[in-house]
Structures are given as C-alpha cells and as structure tokens.
Coordinates of C-alpha atoms and ligand atoms in Angstrom, one line a residue:
X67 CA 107.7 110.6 57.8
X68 CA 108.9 111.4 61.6
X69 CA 109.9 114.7 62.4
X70 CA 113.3 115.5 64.0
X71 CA 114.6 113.0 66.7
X72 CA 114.9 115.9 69.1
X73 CA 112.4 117.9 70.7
X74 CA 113.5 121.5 72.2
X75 CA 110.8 122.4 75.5
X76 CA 110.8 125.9 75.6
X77 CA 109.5 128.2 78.6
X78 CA 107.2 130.3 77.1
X79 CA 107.9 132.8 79.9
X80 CA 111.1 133.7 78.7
X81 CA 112.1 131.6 74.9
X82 CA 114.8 129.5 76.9
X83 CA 115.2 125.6 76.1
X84 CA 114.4 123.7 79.5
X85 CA 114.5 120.3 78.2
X86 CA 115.2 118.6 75.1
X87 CA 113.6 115.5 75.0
X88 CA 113.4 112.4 72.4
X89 CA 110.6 111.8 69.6
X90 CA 109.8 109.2 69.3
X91 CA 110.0 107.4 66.1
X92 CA 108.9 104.3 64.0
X93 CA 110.4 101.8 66.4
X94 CA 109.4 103.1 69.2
X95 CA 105.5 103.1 68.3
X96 CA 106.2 99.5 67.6
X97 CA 107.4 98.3 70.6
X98 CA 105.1 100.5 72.6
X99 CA 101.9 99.1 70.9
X100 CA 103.3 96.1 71.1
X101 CA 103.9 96.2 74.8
X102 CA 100.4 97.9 75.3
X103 CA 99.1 95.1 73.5
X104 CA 100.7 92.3 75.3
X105 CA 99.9 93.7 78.7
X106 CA 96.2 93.7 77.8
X107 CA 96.4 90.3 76.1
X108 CA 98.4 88.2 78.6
X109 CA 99.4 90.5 81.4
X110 CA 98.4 90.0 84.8
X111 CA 96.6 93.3 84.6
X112 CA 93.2 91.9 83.8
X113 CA 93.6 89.5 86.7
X114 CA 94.5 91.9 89.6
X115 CA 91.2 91.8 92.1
X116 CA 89.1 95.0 91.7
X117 CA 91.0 95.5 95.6
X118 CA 94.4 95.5 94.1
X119 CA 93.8 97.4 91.1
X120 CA 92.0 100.3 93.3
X121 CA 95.3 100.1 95.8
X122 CA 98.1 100.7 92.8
X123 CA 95.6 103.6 91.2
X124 CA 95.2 105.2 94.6
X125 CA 99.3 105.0 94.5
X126 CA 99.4 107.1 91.7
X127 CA 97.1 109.8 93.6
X128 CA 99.4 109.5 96.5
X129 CA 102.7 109.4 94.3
X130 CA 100.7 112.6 92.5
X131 CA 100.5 114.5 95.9
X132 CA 104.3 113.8 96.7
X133 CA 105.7 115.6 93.8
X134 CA 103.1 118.5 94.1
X135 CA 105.3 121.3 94.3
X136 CA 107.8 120.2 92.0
X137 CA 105.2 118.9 89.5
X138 CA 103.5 122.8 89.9
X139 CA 106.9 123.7 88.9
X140 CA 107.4 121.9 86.3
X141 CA 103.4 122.7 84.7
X142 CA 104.2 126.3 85.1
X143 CA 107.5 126.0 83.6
X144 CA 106.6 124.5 81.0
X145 CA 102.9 126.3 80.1
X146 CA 103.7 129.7 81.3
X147 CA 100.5 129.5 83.6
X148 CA 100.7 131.3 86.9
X149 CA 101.8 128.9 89.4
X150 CA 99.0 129.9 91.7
X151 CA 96.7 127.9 89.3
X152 CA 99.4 124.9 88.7
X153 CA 99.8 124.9 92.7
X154 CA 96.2 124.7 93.6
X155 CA 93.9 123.9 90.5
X156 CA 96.2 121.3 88.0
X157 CA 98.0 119.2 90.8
X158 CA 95.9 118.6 93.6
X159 CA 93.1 117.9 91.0
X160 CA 94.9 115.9 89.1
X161 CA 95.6 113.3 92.5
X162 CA 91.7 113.7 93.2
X163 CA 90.9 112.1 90.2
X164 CA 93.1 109.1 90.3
X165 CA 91.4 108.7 93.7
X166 CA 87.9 109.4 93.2
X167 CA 87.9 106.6 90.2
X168 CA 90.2 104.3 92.4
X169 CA 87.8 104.8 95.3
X170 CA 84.7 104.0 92.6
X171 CA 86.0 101.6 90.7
X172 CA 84.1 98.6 92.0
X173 CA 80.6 100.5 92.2
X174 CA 81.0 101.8 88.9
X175 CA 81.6 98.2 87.0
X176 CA 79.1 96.8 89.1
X177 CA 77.0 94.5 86.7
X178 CA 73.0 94.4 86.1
X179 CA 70.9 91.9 86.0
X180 CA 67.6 92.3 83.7
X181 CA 64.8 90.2 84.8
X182 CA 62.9 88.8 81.5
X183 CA 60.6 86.2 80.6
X184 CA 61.9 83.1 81.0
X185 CA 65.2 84.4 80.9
X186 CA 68.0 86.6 82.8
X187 CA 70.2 89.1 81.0
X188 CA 73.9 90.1 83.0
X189 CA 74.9 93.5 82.1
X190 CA 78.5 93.5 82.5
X191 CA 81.3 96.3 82.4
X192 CA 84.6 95.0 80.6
X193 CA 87.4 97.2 79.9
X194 CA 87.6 97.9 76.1
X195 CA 91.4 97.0 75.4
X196 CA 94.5 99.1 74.7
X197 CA 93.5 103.2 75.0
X198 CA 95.0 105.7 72.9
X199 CA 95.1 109.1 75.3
X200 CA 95.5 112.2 72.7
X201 CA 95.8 114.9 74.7
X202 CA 96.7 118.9 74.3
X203 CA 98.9 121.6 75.9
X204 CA 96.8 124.0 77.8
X205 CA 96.2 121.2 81.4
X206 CA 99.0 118.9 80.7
X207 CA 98.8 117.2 83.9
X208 CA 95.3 117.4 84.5
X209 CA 93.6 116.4 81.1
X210 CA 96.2 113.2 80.8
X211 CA 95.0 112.2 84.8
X212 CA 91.7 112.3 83.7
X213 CA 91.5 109.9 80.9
X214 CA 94.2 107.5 82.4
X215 CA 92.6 108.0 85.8
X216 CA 89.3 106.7 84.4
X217 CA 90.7 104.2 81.6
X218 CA 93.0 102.6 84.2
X219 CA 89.8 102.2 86.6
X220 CA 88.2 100.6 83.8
X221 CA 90.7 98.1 83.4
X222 CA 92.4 99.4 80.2
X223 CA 96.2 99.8 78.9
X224 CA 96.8 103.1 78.1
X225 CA 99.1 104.7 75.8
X226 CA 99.1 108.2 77.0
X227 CA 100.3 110.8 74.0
X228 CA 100.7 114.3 75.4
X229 CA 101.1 117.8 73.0
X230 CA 105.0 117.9 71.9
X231 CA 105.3 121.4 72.9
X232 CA 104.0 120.1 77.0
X233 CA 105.3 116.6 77.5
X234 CA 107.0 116.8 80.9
X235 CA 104.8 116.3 83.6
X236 CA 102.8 113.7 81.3
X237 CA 106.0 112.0 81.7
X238 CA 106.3 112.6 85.3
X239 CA 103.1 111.0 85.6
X240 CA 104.1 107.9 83.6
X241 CA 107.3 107.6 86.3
X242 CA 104.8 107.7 88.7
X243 CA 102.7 105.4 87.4
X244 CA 105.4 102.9 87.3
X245 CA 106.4 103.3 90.5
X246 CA 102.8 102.8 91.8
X247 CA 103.4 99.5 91.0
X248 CA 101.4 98.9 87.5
X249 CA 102.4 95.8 85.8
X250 CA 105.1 96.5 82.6
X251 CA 103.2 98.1 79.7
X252 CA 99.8 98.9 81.6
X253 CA 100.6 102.9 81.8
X254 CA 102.6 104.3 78.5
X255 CA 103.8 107.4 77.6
X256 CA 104.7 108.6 73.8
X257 CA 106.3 111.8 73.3
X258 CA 105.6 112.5 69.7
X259 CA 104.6 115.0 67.4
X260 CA 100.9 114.7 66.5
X261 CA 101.6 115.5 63.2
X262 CA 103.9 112.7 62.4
X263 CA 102.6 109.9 64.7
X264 CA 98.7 110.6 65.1
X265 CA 97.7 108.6 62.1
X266 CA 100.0 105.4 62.6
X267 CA 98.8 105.3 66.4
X268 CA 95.2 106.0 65.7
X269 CA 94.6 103.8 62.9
X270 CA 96.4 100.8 64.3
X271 CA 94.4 97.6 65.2
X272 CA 96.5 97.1 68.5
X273 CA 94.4 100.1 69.9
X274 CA 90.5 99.7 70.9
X275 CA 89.7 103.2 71.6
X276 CA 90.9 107.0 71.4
X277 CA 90.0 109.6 73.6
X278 CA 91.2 112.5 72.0
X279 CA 90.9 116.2 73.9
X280 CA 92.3 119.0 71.2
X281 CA 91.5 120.9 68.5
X282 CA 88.0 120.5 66.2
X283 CA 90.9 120.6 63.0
X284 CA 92.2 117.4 64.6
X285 CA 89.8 116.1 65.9
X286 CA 88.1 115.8 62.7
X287 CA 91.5 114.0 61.4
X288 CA 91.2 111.6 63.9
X289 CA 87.4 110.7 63.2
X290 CA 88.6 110.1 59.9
X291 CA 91.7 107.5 61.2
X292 CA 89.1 105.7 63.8
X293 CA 86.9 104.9 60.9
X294 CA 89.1 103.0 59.2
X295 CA 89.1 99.9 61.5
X296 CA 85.4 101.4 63.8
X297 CA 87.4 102.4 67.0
X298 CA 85.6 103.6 70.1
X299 CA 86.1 107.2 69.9
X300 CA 85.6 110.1 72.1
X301 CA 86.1 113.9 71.0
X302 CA 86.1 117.0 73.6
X303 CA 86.8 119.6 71.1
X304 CA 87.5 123.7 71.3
X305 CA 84.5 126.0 71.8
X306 CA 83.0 129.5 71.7
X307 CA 81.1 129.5 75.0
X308 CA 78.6 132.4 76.3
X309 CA 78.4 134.0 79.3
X310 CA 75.1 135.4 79.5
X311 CA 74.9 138.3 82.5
X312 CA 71.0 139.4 83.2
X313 CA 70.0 142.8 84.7
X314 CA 69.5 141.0 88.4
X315 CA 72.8 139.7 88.9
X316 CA 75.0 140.5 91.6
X317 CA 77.5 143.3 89.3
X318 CA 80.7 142.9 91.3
X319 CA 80.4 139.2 91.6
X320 CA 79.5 138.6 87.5
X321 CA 82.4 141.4 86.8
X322 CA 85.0 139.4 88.7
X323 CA 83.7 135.7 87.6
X324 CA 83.6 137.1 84.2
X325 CA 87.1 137.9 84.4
X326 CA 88.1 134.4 85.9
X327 CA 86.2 132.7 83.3
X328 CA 88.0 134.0 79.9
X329 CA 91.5 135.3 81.6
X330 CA 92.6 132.1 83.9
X331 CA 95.2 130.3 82.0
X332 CA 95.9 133.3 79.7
X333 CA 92.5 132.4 78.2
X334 CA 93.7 129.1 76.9
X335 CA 90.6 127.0 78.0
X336 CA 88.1 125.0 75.9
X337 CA 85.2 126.3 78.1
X338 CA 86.6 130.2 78.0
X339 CA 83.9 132.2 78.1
X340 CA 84.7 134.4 75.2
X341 CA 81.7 136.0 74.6
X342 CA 80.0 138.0 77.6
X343 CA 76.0 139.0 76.9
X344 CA 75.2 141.5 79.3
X345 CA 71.5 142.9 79.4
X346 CA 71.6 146.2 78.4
X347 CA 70.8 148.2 81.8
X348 CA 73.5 147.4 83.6
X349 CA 76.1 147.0 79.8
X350 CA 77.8 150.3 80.7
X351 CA 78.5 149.7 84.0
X352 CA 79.4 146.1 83.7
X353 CA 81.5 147.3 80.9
X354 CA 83.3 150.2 82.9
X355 CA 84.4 148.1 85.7
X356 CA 85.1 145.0 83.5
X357 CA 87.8 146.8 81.4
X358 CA 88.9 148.5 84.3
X359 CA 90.0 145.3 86.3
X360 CA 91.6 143.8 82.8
X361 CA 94.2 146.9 82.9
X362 CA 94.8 145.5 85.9
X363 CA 95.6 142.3 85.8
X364 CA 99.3 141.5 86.2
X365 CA 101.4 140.0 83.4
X366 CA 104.5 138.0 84.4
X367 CA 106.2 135.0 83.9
X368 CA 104.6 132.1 85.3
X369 CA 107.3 131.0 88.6
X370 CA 105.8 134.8 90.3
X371 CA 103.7 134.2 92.6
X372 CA 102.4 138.0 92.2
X373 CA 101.4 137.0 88.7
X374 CA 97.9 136.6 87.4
X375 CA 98.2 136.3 83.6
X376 CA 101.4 134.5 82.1
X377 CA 102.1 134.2 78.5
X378 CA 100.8 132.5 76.1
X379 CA 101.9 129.0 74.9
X380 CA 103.9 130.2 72.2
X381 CA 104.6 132.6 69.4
X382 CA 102.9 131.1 66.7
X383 CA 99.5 131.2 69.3
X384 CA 100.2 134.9 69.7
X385 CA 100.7 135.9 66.4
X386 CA 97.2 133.7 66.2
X387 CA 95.5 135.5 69.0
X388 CA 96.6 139.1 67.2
X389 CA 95.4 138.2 64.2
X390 CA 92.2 137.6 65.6
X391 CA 92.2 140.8 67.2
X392 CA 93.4 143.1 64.4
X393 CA 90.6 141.3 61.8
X394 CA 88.1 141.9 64.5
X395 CA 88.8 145.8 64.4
X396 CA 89.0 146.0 60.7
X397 CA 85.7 144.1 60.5
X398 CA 84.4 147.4 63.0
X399 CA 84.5 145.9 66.4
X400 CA 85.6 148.7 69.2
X401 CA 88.6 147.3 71.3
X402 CA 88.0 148.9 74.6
X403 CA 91.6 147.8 76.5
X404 CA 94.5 145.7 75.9
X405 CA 95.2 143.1 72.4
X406 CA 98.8 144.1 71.9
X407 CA 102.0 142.7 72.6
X408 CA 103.5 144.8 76.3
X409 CA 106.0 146.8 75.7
X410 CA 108.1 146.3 78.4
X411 CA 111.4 144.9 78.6
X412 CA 111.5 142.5 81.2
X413 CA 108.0 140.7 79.0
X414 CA 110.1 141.1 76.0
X415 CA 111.3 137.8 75.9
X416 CA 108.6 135.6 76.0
X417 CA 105.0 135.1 74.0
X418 CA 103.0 137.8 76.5
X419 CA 100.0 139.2 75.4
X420 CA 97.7 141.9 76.8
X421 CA 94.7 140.9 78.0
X422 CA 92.0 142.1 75.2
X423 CA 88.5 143.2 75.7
X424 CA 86.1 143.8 72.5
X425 CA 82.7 145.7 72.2
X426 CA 80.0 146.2 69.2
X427 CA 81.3 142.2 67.7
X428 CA 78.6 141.5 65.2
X429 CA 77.8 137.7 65.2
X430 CA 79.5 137.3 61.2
X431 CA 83.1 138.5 62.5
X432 CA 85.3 135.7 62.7
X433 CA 86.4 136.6 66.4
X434 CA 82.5 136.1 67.2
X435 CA 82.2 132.4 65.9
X436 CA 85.8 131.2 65.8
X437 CA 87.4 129.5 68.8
X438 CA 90.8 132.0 69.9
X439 CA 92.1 130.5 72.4
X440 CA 93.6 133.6 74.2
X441 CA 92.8 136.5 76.1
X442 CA 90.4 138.1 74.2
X443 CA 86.7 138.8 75.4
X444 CA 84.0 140.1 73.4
X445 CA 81.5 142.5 75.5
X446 CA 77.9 142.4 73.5
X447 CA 74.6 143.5 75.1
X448 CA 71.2 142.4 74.3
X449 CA 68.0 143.3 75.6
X450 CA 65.6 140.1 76.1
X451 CA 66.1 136.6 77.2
X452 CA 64.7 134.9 73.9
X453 CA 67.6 137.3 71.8
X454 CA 70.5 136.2 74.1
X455 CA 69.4 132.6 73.9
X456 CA 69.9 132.7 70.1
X457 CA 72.8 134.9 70.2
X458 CA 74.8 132.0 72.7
X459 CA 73.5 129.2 70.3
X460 CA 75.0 131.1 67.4
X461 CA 77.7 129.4 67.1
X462 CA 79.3 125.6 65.3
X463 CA 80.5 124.9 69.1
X464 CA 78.2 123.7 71.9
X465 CA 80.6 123.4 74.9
X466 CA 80.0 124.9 78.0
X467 CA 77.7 128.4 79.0
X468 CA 77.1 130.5 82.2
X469 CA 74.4 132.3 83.3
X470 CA 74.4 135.0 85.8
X471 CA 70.9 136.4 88.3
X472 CA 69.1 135.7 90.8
X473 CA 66.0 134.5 89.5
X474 CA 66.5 130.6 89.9
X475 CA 63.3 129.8 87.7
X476 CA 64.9 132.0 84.8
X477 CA 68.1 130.6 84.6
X478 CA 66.7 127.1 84.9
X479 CA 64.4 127.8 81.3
X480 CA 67.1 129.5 80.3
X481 CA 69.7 126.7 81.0
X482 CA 67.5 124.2 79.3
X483 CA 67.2 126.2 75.9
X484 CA 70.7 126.7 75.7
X485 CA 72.6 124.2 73.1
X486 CA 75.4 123.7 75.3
X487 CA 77.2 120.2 77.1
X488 CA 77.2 122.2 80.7
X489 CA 75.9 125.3 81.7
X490 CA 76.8 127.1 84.9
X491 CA 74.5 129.0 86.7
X492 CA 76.0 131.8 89.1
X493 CA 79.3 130.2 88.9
X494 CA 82.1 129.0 86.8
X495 CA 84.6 126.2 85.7
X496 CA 83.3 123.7 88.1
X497 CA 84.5 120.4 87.6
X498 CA 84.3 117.6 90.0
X499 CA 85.3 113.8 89.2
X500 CA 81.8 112.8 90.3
X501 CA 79.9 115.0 87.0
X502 CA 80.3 114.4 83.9
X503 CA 81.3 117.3 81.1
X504 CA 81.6 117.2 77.3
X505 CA 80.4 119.2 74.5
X506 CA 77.6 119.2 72.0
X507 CA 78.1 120.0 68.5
X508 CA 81.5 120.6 67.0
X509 CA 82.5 120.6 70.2
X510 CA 82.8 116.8 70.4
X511 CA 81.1 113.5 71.2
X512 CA 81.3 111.3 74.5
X513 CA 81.8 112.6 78.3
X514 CA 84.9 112.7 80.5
X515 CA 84.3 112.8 84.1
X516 CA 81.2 111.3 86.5
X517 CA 79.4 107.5 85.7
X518 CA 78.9 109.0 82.0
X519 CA 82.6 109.9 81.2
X520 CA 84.2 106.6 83.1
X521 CA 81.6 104.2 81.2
X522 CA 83.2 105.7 78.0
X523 CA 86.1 103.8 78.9
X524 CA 84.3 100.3 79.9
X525 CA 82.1 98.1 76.9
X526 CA 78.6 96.4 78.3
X527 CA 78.7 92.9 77.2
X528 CA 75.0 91.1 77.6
X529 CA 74.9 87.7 78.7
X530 CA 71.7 86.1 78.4
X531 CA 70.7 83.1 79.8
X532 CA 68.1 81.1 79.0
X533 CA 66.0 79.9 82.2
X534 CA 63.2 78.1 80.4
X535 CA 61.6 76.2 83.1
X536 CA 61.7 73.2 81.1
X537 CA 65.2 73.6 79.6
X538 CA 63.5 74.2 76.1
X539 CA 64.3 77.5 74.7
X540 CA 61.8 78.6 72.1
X541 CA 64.6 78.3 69.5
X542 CA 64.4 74.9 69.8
X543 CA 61.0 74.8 68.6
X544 CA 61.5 76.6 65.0
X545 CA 63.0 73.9 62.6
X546 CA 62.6 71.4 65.9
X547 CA 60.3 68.8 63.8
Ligands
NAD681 P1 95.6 120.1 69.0 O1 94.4 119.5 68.4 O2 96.5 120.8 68.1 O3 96.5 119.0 69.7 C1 95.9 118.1 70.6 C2 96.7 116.8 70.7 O4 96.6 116.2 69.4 C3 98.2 117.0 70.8 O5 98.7 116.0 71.6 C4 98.8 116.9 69.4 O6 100.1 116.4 69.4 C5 97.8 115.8 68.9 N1 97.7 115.8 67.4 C6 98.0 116.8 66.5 N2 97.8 116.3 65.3 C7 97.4 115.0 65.4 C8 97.0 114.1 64.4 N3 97.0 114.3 63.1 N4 96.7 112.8 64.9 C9 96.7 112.6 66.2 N5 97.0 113.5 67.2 C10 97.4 114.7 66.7 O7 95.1 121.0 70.2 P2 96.0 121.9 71.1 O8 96.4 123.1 70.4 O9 97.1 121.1 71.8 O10 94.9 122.3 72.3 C11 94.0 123.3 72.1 C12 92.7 122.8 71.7 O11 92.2 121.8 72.6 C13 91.6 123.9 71.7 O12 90.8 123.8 70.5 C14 90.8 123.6 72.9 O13 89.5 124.0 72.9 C15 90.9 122.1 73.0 N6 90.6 121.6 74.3 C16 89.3 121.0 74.5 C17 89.0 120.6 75.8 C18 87.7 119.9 76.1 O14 87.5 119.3 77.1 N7 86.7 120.0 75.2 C19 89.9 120.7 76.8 C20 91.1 121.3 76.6 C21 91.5 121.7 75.3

C-alpha cells in the first residue's frame, strides 16, 4: 500500500508547510530500479577511467560548496537545527567528503597481489552493484554525502532514500549530482515513506547492498528484508553513549564539552552523550555549573543566528522526549532544570523543548537504557574506574563514549575496556572522512567513514593464477591417470 501521493514539509520552528513534495509510488520505484539497474549493467559508468570518475565526484563537492548558504538554509529550515551548525558543521562537511573519497579513490581500490607457492593471487576492489542509501532526519545532508560520497567512489549506482519528514537538501544533492555530470541513473533520489516503500526497495534483486543509518526498530526490519535474497548490509543504529568525567579533568572544559556533546542538534544525535558519569569529588560542582549553563542556553527557531538550541523534529518526537522525562521522574529520578515544553509565546508554535538535565537515574529506568533522542541528560556519579566502566557498558547499544582527564595511560585502559565502536578521549564528535566510525552491539554492523567504511561499499574478488613452472597445476594430477 503507498501512502498519500503528497508529502507536506513542515518547519519545525514554526508548524508552517515549506514544501509539499511528491511520494513516490509503485511506478516510480519501478523505473527508478530499473534505471539504477541499467546504469550499473550497461551504462558507461563502470567504464569512466578512475581519472574521470574522481573529476565528476570532485564536481559534486564543488557544486556542494556553491549552494552552501542556501543549502544551510534550506537544512535549518527544514530540521529546525541552529543554522550556526547547518553553516559550519552539515555543509562544508558534507563537500569534504565527496572530496576526500574523490581525491582517494584510486589508492583506496588499489589491488593486492599475494605471493604463494607456485601461484599469485590479485586482490581486487569491484564496486558491488546498485546501492540502496536508507538514510534518517537528524544530518539530512551530511549522512546521505557520506554513503553516496563513498558508494559513488566505489563505483556503485545509488539509489539515495532520505527520511520523508527531511527530503530537500537530499534532493538538492541529487540536482547537483546531475549537474556534476554523472551518467543518467548513476545518482538517484526517492522521496518516500519508509513505511510504505522500505520493504519493496530493500527486498528487490535489482539492489546489491543497503546501507541503512536509522533507528535499531528499523533497522532490525531491514535485516529481516536483506535476508531474503543475502544482500550486503550495513546498520549504524541509535545509541545510549557515556560520557565518563574523572576527578582530574579540566572542570570548565568537561562542563562545556558535556554540554556540546548531548545539546548540539537539540540532542538529536546517534552518538549523544546522554548519560554523563562524573567521579564523585568533583559531582557537585560539575553538576552546579552544568545545570547552570543548560538554563542558559537559548531556544529559538533555527534561521537565528543568536540561537543555540532549535526545536525538535517534530511533535510526535516531543511528546516522545516528554514521555521519557515524566516516566523518569515517576520512576524517582531528580530533574534538576528544564524537560518541559517553554512557555513563551513566540516558541509556541513549533515542537521546542527545554533542555532537560536528570540526576539519581538508576540503571533499570527506561530513560537510563533507552535511546531518547532529545535533550535530555542524565547526571550519575560513581566513585571508581572499574564501576563506571560497567555502568557505560550497561547498556544494548555500543556506539560511541568519551572520556575526560588528564591521565593519558588511564583513559587509554579505560578506552580499551569500554564496549563501544569509538571512544573520545578529552574531546567530542570528531569525525573526519579519513577514520572510520560505527557501532558495536545493537548499535549496528559495518563502518562508514576511513578505508574500513569505503571498503564496505567495494567486494574483493580473488583471482588466482596458477604459475606452476611447468604449466601443470596439481589438479591435474588427481584423476590425471
Ligand atoms: P528511522 O529508523 O525511523 O528512519 C530512518 C530511515 O529509514 C528513514 O529514511 C525512513 O524513512 C526509513 N524507513 C523507515 N521505515 C522503513 C522500513 N520499514 N524500511 C526501509 N526504510 C525505512 O530513524 P529516524 O527517526 O529517521 O532517525 C533517528 C535514528 O537514527 C536514531 O535512532 C539515531 O540514533 C539513528 N542514527 C544513527 C546514526 C549512526 O551513525 N549510528 C546516525 C544518525 C542517526
């Protein structure tokens, strides 16, 4: 069944439409795997020179860094995310991908040869076919430029499907795409609801691989629809990551980066940092100064440039991220600041949310294991490294951790016991096109990102050659009477 025809984009800033755009529908999935199919097949795609495929990615970058400010616009718009962070994280990171894989390309596929006995084995990288691109609301932009930077790179045809409720810059991006000068059908966008399209798009032969970024609900759907014809599959899933704060740390700089890591984008990040361990010496005073600064922060809509937090994505997330909030405090958690909807009237009108901070969460309460997606930080002391370790590894999700001191050797033993994809140390939300970064756990399989996450995108074929001196392999000798 496909949903309505007609898909109403609504600034969560303010509940007005800013775009109604098409679904697409039954017909249109045809002819786009169709297309993606062909270009794969018998396109000239596959042919380009590795030269000429780096030169039309690199236009994409370059076509990327044209539209910056109206493609910040158009992020914030549609996200509600400050449009300091659309202006100088989303975009401009978003081009350097494009050209960090563009500029890599030819290093990264370069084959191997294994030296064996009598024989040489080629290692080489092909691209794996027609890629699915799944990906969600919170980085439109961003998220969709990583997998199609890297799966174009690879050689693939992508079919790019971004979240319904955040579709336009991923269809910016496919305008630009075309106009960097990719053959018909290489780069494809679908705007559809996952709901009604997921399974038809997944489960079809046409595609080779998904590379899904979302929810661990869905994510587990689409494990389900790659299994029925053993797709290539990657999964970056949600997460419940620590933050763990020792007594050494410098307080102002872990009170400030502890705020950046669970409050940027309203909270809507996979690698949030929802739950903050401090050691218990300094807890009060982290905790003073920490709830302090989260009064502070300035809610508006997204287009001010004076604003810090915007709103959320919509009102069925809020009502989401309350619910959380008001179970935590029934359950006997202590909410220091914040976790209501602001009262005043010029926030009225779109899906804001005060900035929440949470003390005495016991590691049962749902808010402690479950994945909220919002502003809401939990503030939990402990009092040795060995009970903080367990107490960040408590949880389904293994994404992402950070760890705050000054004692290098401690946060390296400590890193290494932690059951997390990336852990931080005396910093935050790093990502660079040249390291890789995926989850453990429910928080997903595969990498995006670094040698790692662009081989995801490329299969290693082996080609062996005999090299017998004599031209008589030893299978000849078996039934060789
Ligand atoms: P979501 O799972 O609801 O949707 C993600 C995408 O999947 C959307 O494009 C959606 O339309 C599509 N989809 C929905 N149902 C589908 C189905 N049955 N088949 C195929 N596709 C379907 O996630 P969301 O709410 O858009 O995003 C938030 C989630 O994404 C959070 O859990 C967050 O942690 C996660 N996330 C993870 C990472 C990471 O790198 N690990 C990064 C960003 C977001």
């Amino acid at each position: 069944m496909m949903a309505a025809s007609i898909q109403k984009i609504i600034n969560p800033s303010n509940s007005e439409i800013i775009a109604e755009i098409p679904l697409a529908q039954s017909k249109d999935l045809e002819l786009v795997l169709t297309q993606a199919r062909q270009a794969f097949d018998q396109g000239p795609w596959l042919k380009l020179p590795l030269k000429e495929r780096k030169e039309l990615i690199l236009n994409i970058s370059r076509g990327i860094l044209d539209k910056a400010g109206e493609l910040a616009n158009l992020e914030t718009l549609n996200t509600g995310k400050p449009i300091k962070e659309s202006t100088f994280m989303d975009i401009p990171s978003s081009a350097k991908v494009f050209e960090y894989f563009a500029n890599n390309l030819e290093r990264l596929l370069e084959s191997e040869t294994v030296q064996l006995e009598n024989a040489q084995s080629r290692l080489v990288r092909e691209p794996r076919g027609v890629v699915l691109l799944i990906v969600p609301w919170n980085y439109p932009l961003l998220i969709a430029s990583w997998k199609m930077s890297q799966a174009l790179a690879a050689g693939n045809v992508v079919i790019l499907k971004p979240s319904s409720l955040t579709p336009l810059t991923a269809l910016e991006l496919g305008k630009i795409a075309c106009g960097a000068g990719l053959p018909v059908g290489v780069a494809n966008v679908v705007n559809a609801s996952g709901d009604s399209v997921g399974e038809t798009l997944c489960s079809d032969k046409r595609v080779d691989m998904i590379s899904f970024t979302g929810s661990n609900i869905v994510g587990k759907e689409i494990l389900g629809y790659a299994s029925k014809n053993v797709k290539k599959l990657t999964l970056e899933l949600g997460g419940k990551s620590a933050s763990i704060i020792l007594k050494d740390a410098d307080l102002e700089v872990a009170v400030n980066s502890a705020l950046c890591s669970i409050f940027l984008n309203q909270g809507q990040m996979c690698t949030a940092m929802s739950r903050i361990f401090i050691e218990d010496d300094i807890y009060d005073k982290f905790v003073i100064e920490f709830v302090k600064k989260t009064k502070q922060i300035k809610l508006g809509p997204g287009l001010d440039y004076e604003t810090q937090m915007g709103p959320l994505i919509s009102e069925s997330q809020r009502k989401k991220v309350l619910g959380y909030v008001e179970k935590a405090k029934k359950e006997g958690a202590r909410l220091l600041c914040g976790g209501k909807i602001p009262g005043s009237p010029e926030l009225k009108k779109g899906f804001f949310f005060e900035p929440a901070v949470l003390a005495e969460v016991k590691p049962v309460m749902s808010v402690f294991q479950e994945e909220v997606f919002g502003p809401v930080a939990i503030v939990n002391k402990f009092s040795s490294p060995d009970e903080v370790i367990d107490l960040a590894n408590n949880s389904d999700f293994g994404l992402a951790a950070s760890i705050w001191t000054k004692d290098a050797c401690k946060a390296n033993e400590m890193a290494g016991k932690i059951n997390a994809g990336i852990v931080w140390v005396n910093t935050y939300g790093m990502f660079y096109p040249e390291a890789p970064y995926g989850g453990f756990k429910q928080s997903g399989f595969g990498k995006e990102l670094g040698r790692e996450g662009f081989l995801e995108y490329a299969r290693l074929k082996n080609i062996f050659v005999d090299k017998t001196p004599d031209s008589k392999p030893l299978v000849n000798f078996w039934y060789g009477f």
